[in-house]
Amino acid sequence: NAGVTQTPKFQVLKTGQSMTLQCAQDMNHNSMYWYRQDPGMGLRLIYYSASEGTTDKGEVPNGYNVSRLNKREFSLRLESAAPSQTSVYFCASSGGQGAYGYTFGSGTRLTVV
Amino acid sequence: SQELEQSPQSLIVQEGKNLTINCTSSKTLYGLYWYKQKYGEGLIFLMMLQKGGEEKSHEKITAKLDEKKQQSSLHITASQPSHAGIYLCGAEKGGSYIPTFGRGTSLIVHP
């Protein structure tokens, strides 16, 4: 089925460990986004990529890096995980046309202990 | 930055009741999205409103955009347990393709 695929679905890390969250979309969308969702805080934008080859910081970029590997893939890396990064992470994509909305992945639930 | 305030934060209703969720923007709305999130899952796109006065429906869910009030309302008629979840409104900053979201309204529907 067409859509946004995120891996892994669940992950537990120890403080200081690193990991990469993967995201891929098969809708030929130009724009891709990474959000984190915390209780009471809603969705906050971490980084986004308006098109292949470009990335920009969002509202809460500290502690994260991203790579837009190609048009399909947009990964999020935690270099040295901290308990404050415990959250649910969502990847989204958009064709830039607005009217069809933003398509979200099913999320990665990350716990840092 | 554009801020979206949703009210109420949470809602518990009996099956069959009607309900309304509001989303108010601190800045001019160029368009507004409504999403539903089932607990523990991703966000599902419901609808987008682009013009003042525009009203759209998706099954028993109707949303309307009031540009002058910088507000959108989402109305559910004859609620069912399947309507339970978190409803989020989203809008693009200044016409860009960078959406921001409200904090969500949690809906529980008791059978």
PDB file of C-alpha atoms in Angstrom:
ATOM      1  CA  ASN A   1       0.000   0.000   0.000  1.00  0.00           C
ATOM      2  CA  ALA A   2       1.203   3.491  -0.831  1.00  0.00           C
ATOM      3  CA  GLY A   3       2.214   5.594   2.109  1.00  0.00           C
ATOM      4  CA  VAL A   4       4.927   6.432   4.603  1.00  0.00           C
ATOM      5  CA  THR A   5       6.839   3.608   6.254  1.00  0.00           C
ATOM      6  CA  GLN A   6       8.765   4.103   9.477  1.00  0.00           C
ATOM      7  CA  THR A   7      11.152   1.703  11.144  1.00  0.00           C
ATOM      8  CA  PRO A   8      11.508   0.604  13.832  1.00  0.00           C
ATOM      9  CA  LYS A   9       8.093   0.790  15.541  1.00  0.00           C
ATOM     10  CA  PHE A  10       9.566   0.512  19.036  1.00  0.00           C
ATOM     11  CA  GLN A  11      13.029   1.093  20.438  1.00  0.00           C
ATOM     12  CA  VAL A  12      14.628   1.282  23.856  1.00  0.00           C
ATOM     13  CA  LEU A  13      17.999   2.990  24.123  1.00  0.00           C
ATOM     14  CA  LYS A  14      20.399   3.618  26.937  1.00  0.00           C
ATOM     15  CA  THR A  15      21.504   7.177  27.573  1.00  0.00           C
ATOM     16  CA  GLY A  16      24.377   8.032  25.264  1.00  0.00           C
ATOM     17  CA  GLN A  17      23.597   5.422  22.627  1.00  0.00           C
ATOM     18  CA  SER A  18      22.976   6.446  19.048  1.00  0.00           C
ATOM     19  CA  MET A  19      20.404   5.308  16.552  1.00  0.00           C
ATOM     20  CA  THR A  20      18.790   6.203  13.252  1.00  0.00           C
ATOM     21  CA  LEU A  21      15.080   6.263  12.602  1.00  0.00           C
ATOM     22  CA  GLN A  22      14.224   5.394   9.028  1.00  0.00           C
ATOM     23  CA  CYS A  23      11.431   6.834   6.927  1.00  0.00           C
ATOM     24  CA  ALA A  24      10.487   6.074   3.336  1.00  0.00           C
ATOM     25  CA  GLN A  25       7.584   7.205   1.169  1.00  0.00           C
ATOM     26  CA  ASP A  26       6.469   5.849  -2.177  1.00  0.00           C
ATOM     27  CA  MET A  27       4.182   8.670  -3.294  1.00  0.00           C
ATOM     28  CA  ASN A  28       6.848  10.662  -5.130  1.00  0.00           C
ATOM     29  CA  HIS A  29       6.423  13.511  -2.640  1.00  0.00           C
ATOM     30  CA  ASN A  30       8.926  16.336  -2.606  1.00  0.00           C
ATOM     31  CA  SER A  31       8.649  17.347   1.048  1.00  0.00           C
ATOM     32  CA  MET A  32       9.302  15.235   4.113  1.00  0.00           C
ATOM     33  CA  TYR A  33       9.127  16.012   7.831  1.00  0.00           C
ATOM     34  CA  TRP A  34      10.069  14.656  11.230  1.00  0.00           C
ATOM     35  CA  TYR A  35       7.900  15.413  14.260  1.00  0.00           C
ATOM     36  CA  ARG A  36       7.950  14.343  17.859  1.00  0.00           C
ATOM     37  CA  GLN A  37       4.773  13.965  19.898  1.00  0.00           C
ATOM     38  CA  ASP A  38       4.805  14.335  23.651  1.00  0.00           C
ATOM     39  CA  PRO A  39       1.851  14.331  26.067  1.00  0.00           C
ATOM     40  CA  GLY A  40       0.370  17.795  26.362  1.00  0.00           C
ATOM     41  CA  MET A  41       2.777  19.226  23.784  1.00  0.00           C
ATOM     42  CA  GLY A  42       1.206  18.123  20.540  1.00  0.00           C
ATOM     43  CA  LEU A  43       3.314  17.597  17.446  1.00  0.00           C
ATOM     44  CA  ARG A  44       6.548  19.558  17.240  1.00  0.00           C
ATOM     45  CA  LEU A  45       8.591  19.811  14.079  1.00  0.00           C
ATOM     46  CA  ILE A  46      12.178  18.616  14.405  1.00  0.00           C
ATOM     47  CA  TYR A  47      13.498  18.925  10.850  1.00  0.00           C
ATOM     48  CA  TYR A  48      12.047  19.055   7.396  1.00  0.00           C
ATOM     49  CA  SER A  49      13.210  18.639   3.826  1.00  0.00           C
ATOM     50  CA  ALA A  50      11.406  20.715   1.235  1.00  0.00           C
ATOM     51  CA  SER A  51      13.005  18.783  -1.599  1.00  0.00           C
ATOM     52  CA  GLU A  52      15.712  16.239  -2.278  1.00  0.00           C
ATOM     53  CA  GLY A  53      19.083  17.650  -1.251  1.00  0.00           C
ATOM     54  CA  THR A  54      17.766  20.232   1.219  1.00  0.00           C
ATOM     55  CA  THR A  55      17.088  20.061   4.940  1.00  0.00           C
ATOM     56  CA  ASP A  56      16.086  22.724   7.464  1.00  0.00           C
ATOM     57  CA  LYS A  57      15.637  22.978  11.193  1.00  0.00           C
ATOM     58  CA  GLY A  58      12.225  23.024  12.712  1.00  0.00           C
ATOM     59  CA  GLU A  59      11.073  24.005  16.162  1.00  0.00           C
ATOM     60  CA  VAL A  60      13.101  21.482  18.225  1.00  0.00           C
ATOM     61  CA  PRO A  61      16.224  20.391  16.271  1.00  0.00           C
ATOM     62  CA  ASN A  62      18.739  20.160  19.129  1.00  0.00           C
ATOM     63  CA  GLY A  63      20.146  16.664  19.609  1.00  0.00           C
ATOM     64  CA  TYR A  64      19.067  15.471  16.170  1.00  0.00           C
ATOM     65  CA  ASN A  65      20.470  15.255  12.671  1.00  0.00           C
ATOM     66  CA  VAL A  66      18.765  14.312   9.427  1.00  0.00           C
ATOM     67  CA  SER A  67      19.679  13.005   6.020  1.00  0.00           C
ATOM     68  CA  ARG A  68      17.576  13.200   2.881  1.00  0.00           C
ATOM     69  CA  LEU A  69      19.155  10.207   1.222  1.00  0.00           C
ATOM     70  CA  ASN A  70      17.076  10.475  -1.936  1.00  0.00           C
ATOM     71  CA  LYS A  71      13.573  11.548  -2.837  1.00  0.00           C
ATOM     72  CA  ARG A  72      12.055   8.555  -1.043  1.00  0.00           C
ATOM     73  CA  GLU A  73      14.030   8.434   2.184  1.00  0.00           C
ATOM     74  CA  PHE A  74      14.480  10.833   5.082  1.00  0.00           C
ATOM     75  CA  SER A  75      16.265   9.558   8.178  1.00  0.00           C
ATOM     76  CA  LEU A  76      16.531  11.023  11.681  1.00  0.00           C
ATOM     77  CA  ARG A  77      19.615  10.357  13.782  1.00  0.00           C
ATOM     78  CA  LEU A  78      20.117  10.671  17.513  1.00  0.00           C
ATOM     79  CA  GLU A  79      23.856  10.852  18.084  1.00  0.00           C
ATOM     80  CA  SER A  80      23.811  10.602  21.874  1.00  0.00           C
ATOM     81  CA  ALA A  81      20.366   9.783  23.180  1.00  0.00           C
ATOM     82  CA  ALA A  82      19.049  11.533  26.293  1.00  0.00           C
ATOM     83  CA  PRO A  83      15.990  10.723  28.437  1.00  0.00           C
ATOM     84  CA  SER A  84      14.433  13.988  27.201  1.00  0.00           C
ATOM     85  CA  GLN A  85      14.269  12.407  23.749  1.00  0.00           C
ATOM     86  CA  THR A  86      11.838   9.785  24.949  1.00  0.00           C
ATOM     87  CA  SER A  87       8.895  10.403  22.666  1.00  0.00           C
ATOM     88  CA  VAL A  88       6.863   9.159  19.743  1.00  0.00           C
ATOM     89  CA  TYR A  89       8.406  10.172  16.441  1.00  0.00           C
ATOM     90  CA  PHE A  90       6.409  10.653  13.282  1.00  0.00           C
ATOM     91  CA  CYS A  91       7.590  11.052   9.739  1.00  0.00           C
ATOM     92  CA  ALA A  92       5.333  12.771   7.201  1.00  0.00           C
ATOM     93  CA  SER A  93       5.448  13.654   3.547  1.00  0.00           C
ATOM     94  CA  SER A  94       3.677  16.024   1.215  1.00  0.00           C
ATOM     95  CA  GLY A  95       3.467  16.588  -2.494  1.00  0.00           C
ATOM     96  CA  GLY A  96       3.451  20.302  -1.798  1.00  0.00           C
ATOM     97  CA  GLN A  97       0.006  20.731  -3.216  1.00  0.00           C
ATOM     98  CA  GLY A  98      -1.611  21.290   0.134  1.00  0.00           C
ATOM     99  CA  ALA A  99      -5.054  20.146  -0.767  1.00  0.00           C
ATOM    100  CA  TYR A 100      -4.246  16.499  -0.255  1.00  0.00           C
ATOM    101  CA  GLY A 101      -2.819  16.993   3.209  1.00  0.00           C
ATOM    102  CA  TYR A 102       0.219  15.480   4.771  1.00  0.00           C
ATOM    103  CA  THR A 103       0.647  11.718   4.955  1.00  0.00           C
ATOM    104  CA  PHE A 104       1.999  10.372   8.227  1.00  0.00           C
ATOM    105  CA  GLY A 105       3.788   7.180   9.122  1.00  0.00           C
ATOM    106  CA  SER A 106       2.584   5.041  12.006  1.00  0.00           C
ATOM    107  CA  GLY A 107       5.273   6.323  14.350  1.00  0.00           C
ATOM    108  CA  THR A 108       8.296   5.109  16.307  1.00  0.00           C
ATOM    109  CA  ARG A 109       7.933   4.876  20.058  1.00  0.00           C
ATOM    110  CA  LEU A 110      11.354   5.591  21.544  1.00  0.00           C
ATOM    111  CA  THR A 111      12.290   5.220  25.196  1.00  0.00           C
ATOM    112  CA  VAL A 112      15.672   6.391  26.482  1.00  0.00           C
ATOM    113  CA  VAL A 113      16.619   5.010  29.874  1.00  0.00           C
TER     114      VAL A 113
ATOM    115  CA  SER B   1       5.073  31.450  14.765  1.00  0.00           C
ATOM    116  CA  GLN B   2       1.540  30.383  14.116  1.00  0.00           C
ATOM    117  CA  GLU B   3      -0.147  28.913  17.130  1.00  0.00           C
ATOM    118  CA  LEU B   4      -3.240  26.802  17.069  1.00  0.00           C
ATOM    119  CA  GLU B   5      -5.354  26.483  20.180  1.00  0.00           C
ATOM    120  CA  GLN B   6      -7.783  23.616  20.387  1.00  0.00           C
ATOM    121  CA  SER B   7     -10.737  23.378  22.726  1.00  0.00           C
ATOM    122  CA  PRO B   8     -11.730  21.451  24.603  1.00  0.00           C
ATOM    123  CA  GLN B   9      -8.575  19.501  25.494  1.00  0.00           C
ATOM    124  CA  SER B  10     -10.647  16.435  26.177  1.00  0.00           C
ATOM    125  CA  LEU B  11     -14.204  15.313  25.733  1.00  0.00           C
ATOM    126  CA  ILE B  12     -16.178  12.365  27.033  1.00  0.00           C
ATOM    127  CA  VAL B  13     -19.583  11.797  25.493  1.00  0.00           C
ATOM    128  CA  GLN B  14     -22.262   9.149  25.384  1.00  0.00           C
ATOM    129  CA  GLU B  15     -22.746   7.346  22.102  1.00  0.00           C
ATOM    130  CA  GLY B  16     -25.272   9.133  19.927  1.00  0.00           C
ATOM    131  CA  LYS B  17     -24.483  12.617  21.205  1.00  0.00           C
ATOM    132  CA  ASN B  18     -23.323  15.465  18.981  1.00  0.00           C
ATOM    133  CA  LEU B  19     -20.127  17.315  19.766  1.00  0.00           C
ATOM    134  CA  THR B  20     -17.961  20.186  18.511  1.00  0.00           C
ATOM    135  CA  ILE B  21     -14.212  20.741  18.635  1.00  0.00           C
ATOM    136  CA  ASN B  22     -12.752  24.167  17.944  1.00  0.00           C
ATOM    137  CA  CYS B  23      -9.410  25.257  16.566  1.00  0.00           C
ATOM    138  CA  THR B  24      -8.386  28.917  16.799  1.00  0.00           C
ATOM    139  CA  SER B  25      -5.354  30.412  15.123  1.00  0.00           C
ATOM    140  CA  SER B  26      -3.262  33.331  16.377  1.00  0.00           C
ATOM    141  CA  LYS B  27      -2.550  34.341  12.785  1.00  0.00           C
ATOM    142  CA  THR B  28      -4.330  34.495   9.465  1.00  0.00           C
ATOM    143  CA  LEU B  29      -5.367  31.092   8.257  1.00  0.00           C
ATOM    144  CA  TYR B  30      -4.506  30.246   4.681  1.00  0.00           C
ATOM    145  CA  GLY B  31      -5.900  26.789   5.059  1.00  0.00           C
ATOM    146  CA  LEU B  32      -6.565  24.369   7.821  1.00  0.00           C
ATOM    147  CA  TYR B  33      -6.285  20.582   8.120  1.00  0.00           C
ATOM    148  CA  TRP B  34      -8.075  18.184  10.400  1.00  0.00           C
ATOM    149  CA  TYR B  35      -6.521  14.873  11.380  1.00  0.00           C
ATOM    150  CA  LYS B  36      -7.639  12.005  13.551  1.00  0.00           C
ATOM    151  CA  GLN B  37      -5.227   9.872  15.549  1.00  0.00           C
ATOM    152  CA  LYS B  38      -6.303   6.601  17.047  1.00  0.00           C
ATOM    153  CA  TYR B  39      -4.593   5.966  20.349  1.00  0.00           C
ATOM    154  CA  GLY B  40      -1.097   4.598  19.730  1.00  0.00           C
ATOM    155  CA  GLU B  41      -1.276   5.027  15.952  1.00  0.00           C
ATOM    156  CA  GLY B  42      -0.422   7.543  13.266  1.00  0.00           C
ATOM    157  CA  LEU B  43      -2.450  10.484  11.997  1.00  0.00           C
ATOM    158  CA  ILE B  44      -5.186  10.019   9.438  1.00  0.00           C
ATOM    159  CA  PHE B  45      -6.058  12.952   7.167  1.00  0.00           C
ATOM    160  CA  LEU B  46      -9.729  13.883   7.447  1.00  0.00           C
ATOM    161  CA  MET B  47     -10.099  17.039   5.390  1.00  0.00           C
ATOM    162  CA  MET B  48      -8.656  20.394   4.430  1.00  0.00           C
ATOM    163  CA  LEU B  49     -10.471  23.723   4.374  1.00  0.00           C
ATOM    164  CA  GLN B  50      -9.069  26.467   2.219  1.00  0.00           C
ATOM    165  CA  LYS B  51     -11.623  29.239   1.902  1.00  0.00           C
ATOM    166  CA  GLY B  52     -13.574  31.227   4.412  1.00  0.00           C
ATOM    167  CA  GLY B  53     -17.012  29.754   4.898  1.00  0.00           C
ATOM    168  CA  GLU B  54     -15.949  26.462   3.347  1.00  0.00           C
ATOM    169  CA  GLU B  55     -17.592  23.428   4.850  1.00  0.00           C
ATOM    170  CA  LYS B  56     -16.645  19.814   4.215  1.00  0.00           C
ATOM    171  CA  SER B  57     -17.946  16.509   5.425  1.00  0.00           C
ATOM    172  CA  HIS B  58     -16.364  13.115   5.924  1.00  0.00           C
ATOM    173  CA  GLU B  59     -18.926  10.513   6.940  1.00  0.00           C
ATOM    174  CA  LYS B  60     -20.565  11.997  10.063  1.00  0.00           C
ATOM    175  CA  ILE B  61     -17.833  14.567  10.607  1.00  0.00           C
ATOM    176  CA  THR B  62     -18.307  18.126   9.324  1.00  0.00           C
ATOM    177  CA  ALA B  63     -15.751  20.911   9.493  1.00  0.00           C
ATOM    178  CA  LYS B  64     -16.106  24.581   8.735  1.00  0.00           C
ATOM    179  CA  LEU B  65     -13.651  27.444   8.377  1.00  0.00           C
ATOM    180  CA  ASP B  66     -14.382  30.944   9.617  1.00  0.00           C
ATOM    181  CA  GLU B  67     -11.579  33.107   8.230  1.00  0.00           C
ATOM    182  CA  LYS B  68     -12.684  36.268  10.014  1.00  0.00           C
ATOM    183  CA  LYS B  69     -12.569  34.560  13.380  1.00  0.00           C
ATOM    184  CA  GLN B  70      -9.438  32.654  12.360  1.00  0.00           C
ATOM    185  CA  GLN B  71     -11.197  29.588  13.585  1.00  0.00           C
ATOM    186  CA  SER B  72     -12.361  26.192  12.436  1.00  0.00           C
ATOM    187  CA  SER B  73     -14.906  23.940  14.067  1.00  0.00           C
ATOM    188  CA  LEU B  74     -15.267  20.194  13.678  1.00  0.00           C
ATOM    189  CA  HIS B  75     -18.667  18.747  14.417  1.00  0.00           C
ATOM    190  CA  ILE B  76     -19.512  15.085  14.910  1.00  0.00           C
ATOM    191  CA  THR B  77     -23.137  14.075  14.598  1.00  0.00           C
ATOM    192  CA  ALA B  78     -24.475  11.053  16.460  1.00  0.00           C
ATOM    193  CA  SER B  79     -21.077  10.026  17.821  1.00  0.00           C
ATOM    194  CA  GLN B  80     -20.016   6.385  17.820  1.00  0.00           C
ATOM    195  CA  PRO B  81     -17.244   4.538  19.671  1.00  0.00           C
ATOM    196  CA  SER B  82     -15.345   4.434  16.358  1.00  0.00           C
ATOM    197  CA  HIS B  83     -15.030   8.230  16.551  1.00  0.00           C
ATOM    198  CA  ALA B  84     -12.847   7.955  19.646  1.00  0.00           C
ATOM    199  CA  GLY B  85      -9.309   9.232  19.308  1.00  0.00           C
ATOM    200  CA  ILE B  86      -7.347  12.444  19.225  1.00  0.00           C
ATOM    201  CA  TYR B  87      -8.373  15.137  16.767  1.00  0.00           C
ATOM    202  CA  LEU B  88      -5.695  17.566  15.654  1.00  0.00           C
ATOM    203  CA  CYS B  89      -5.939  20.681  13.572  1.00  0.00           C
ATOM    204  CA  GLY B  90      -2.982  21.837  11.517  1.00  0.00           C
ATOM    205  CA  ALA B  91      -2.128  24.864   9.407  1.00  0.00           C
ATOM    206  CA  GLU B  92       0.730  25.940   7.228  1.00  0.00           C
ATOM    207  CA  LYS B  93       2.879  28.847   8.358  1.00  0.00           C
ATOM    208  CA  GLY B  94       2.267  31.852   6.151  1.00  0.00           C
ATOM    209  CA  GLY B  95       1.326  29.793   3.138  1.00  0.00           C
ATOM    210  CA  SER B  96       4.477  27.653   3.276  1.00  0.00           C
ATOM    211  CA  TYR B  97       4.407  23.871   3.230  1.00  0.00           C
ATOM    212  CA  ILE B  98       5.500  23.657   6.855  1.00  0.00           C
ATOM    213  CA  PRO B  99       2.529  22.604   8.951  1.00  0.00           C
ATOM    214  CA  THR B 100       2.127  23.275  12.638  1.00  0.00           C
ATOM    215  CA  PHE B 101      -0.451  21.530  14.763  1.00  0.00           C
ATOM    216  CA  GLY B 102      -2.638  22.172  17.737  1.00  0.00           C
ATOM    217  CA  ARG B 103      -2.164  20.064  20.850  1.00  0.00           C
ATOM    218  CA  GLY B 104      -5.143  17.911  20.039  1.00  0.00           C
ATOM    219  CA  THR B 105      -8.534  17.099  21.541  1.00  0.00           C
ATOM    220  CA  SER B 106      -8.951  13.696  23.089  1.00  0.00           C
ATOM    221  CA  LEU B 107     -12.388  12.205  22.453  1.00  0.00           C
ATOM    222  CA  ILE B 108     -13.864   9.245  24.307  1.00  0.00           C
ATOM    223  CA  VAL B 109     -17.251   7.900  23.287  1.00  0.00           C
ATOM    224  CA  HIS B 110     -18.996   5.626  25.760  1.00  0.00           C
ATOM    225  CA  PRO B 111     -21.278   2.978  24.275  1.00  0.00           C
TER     226      PRO B 111
END
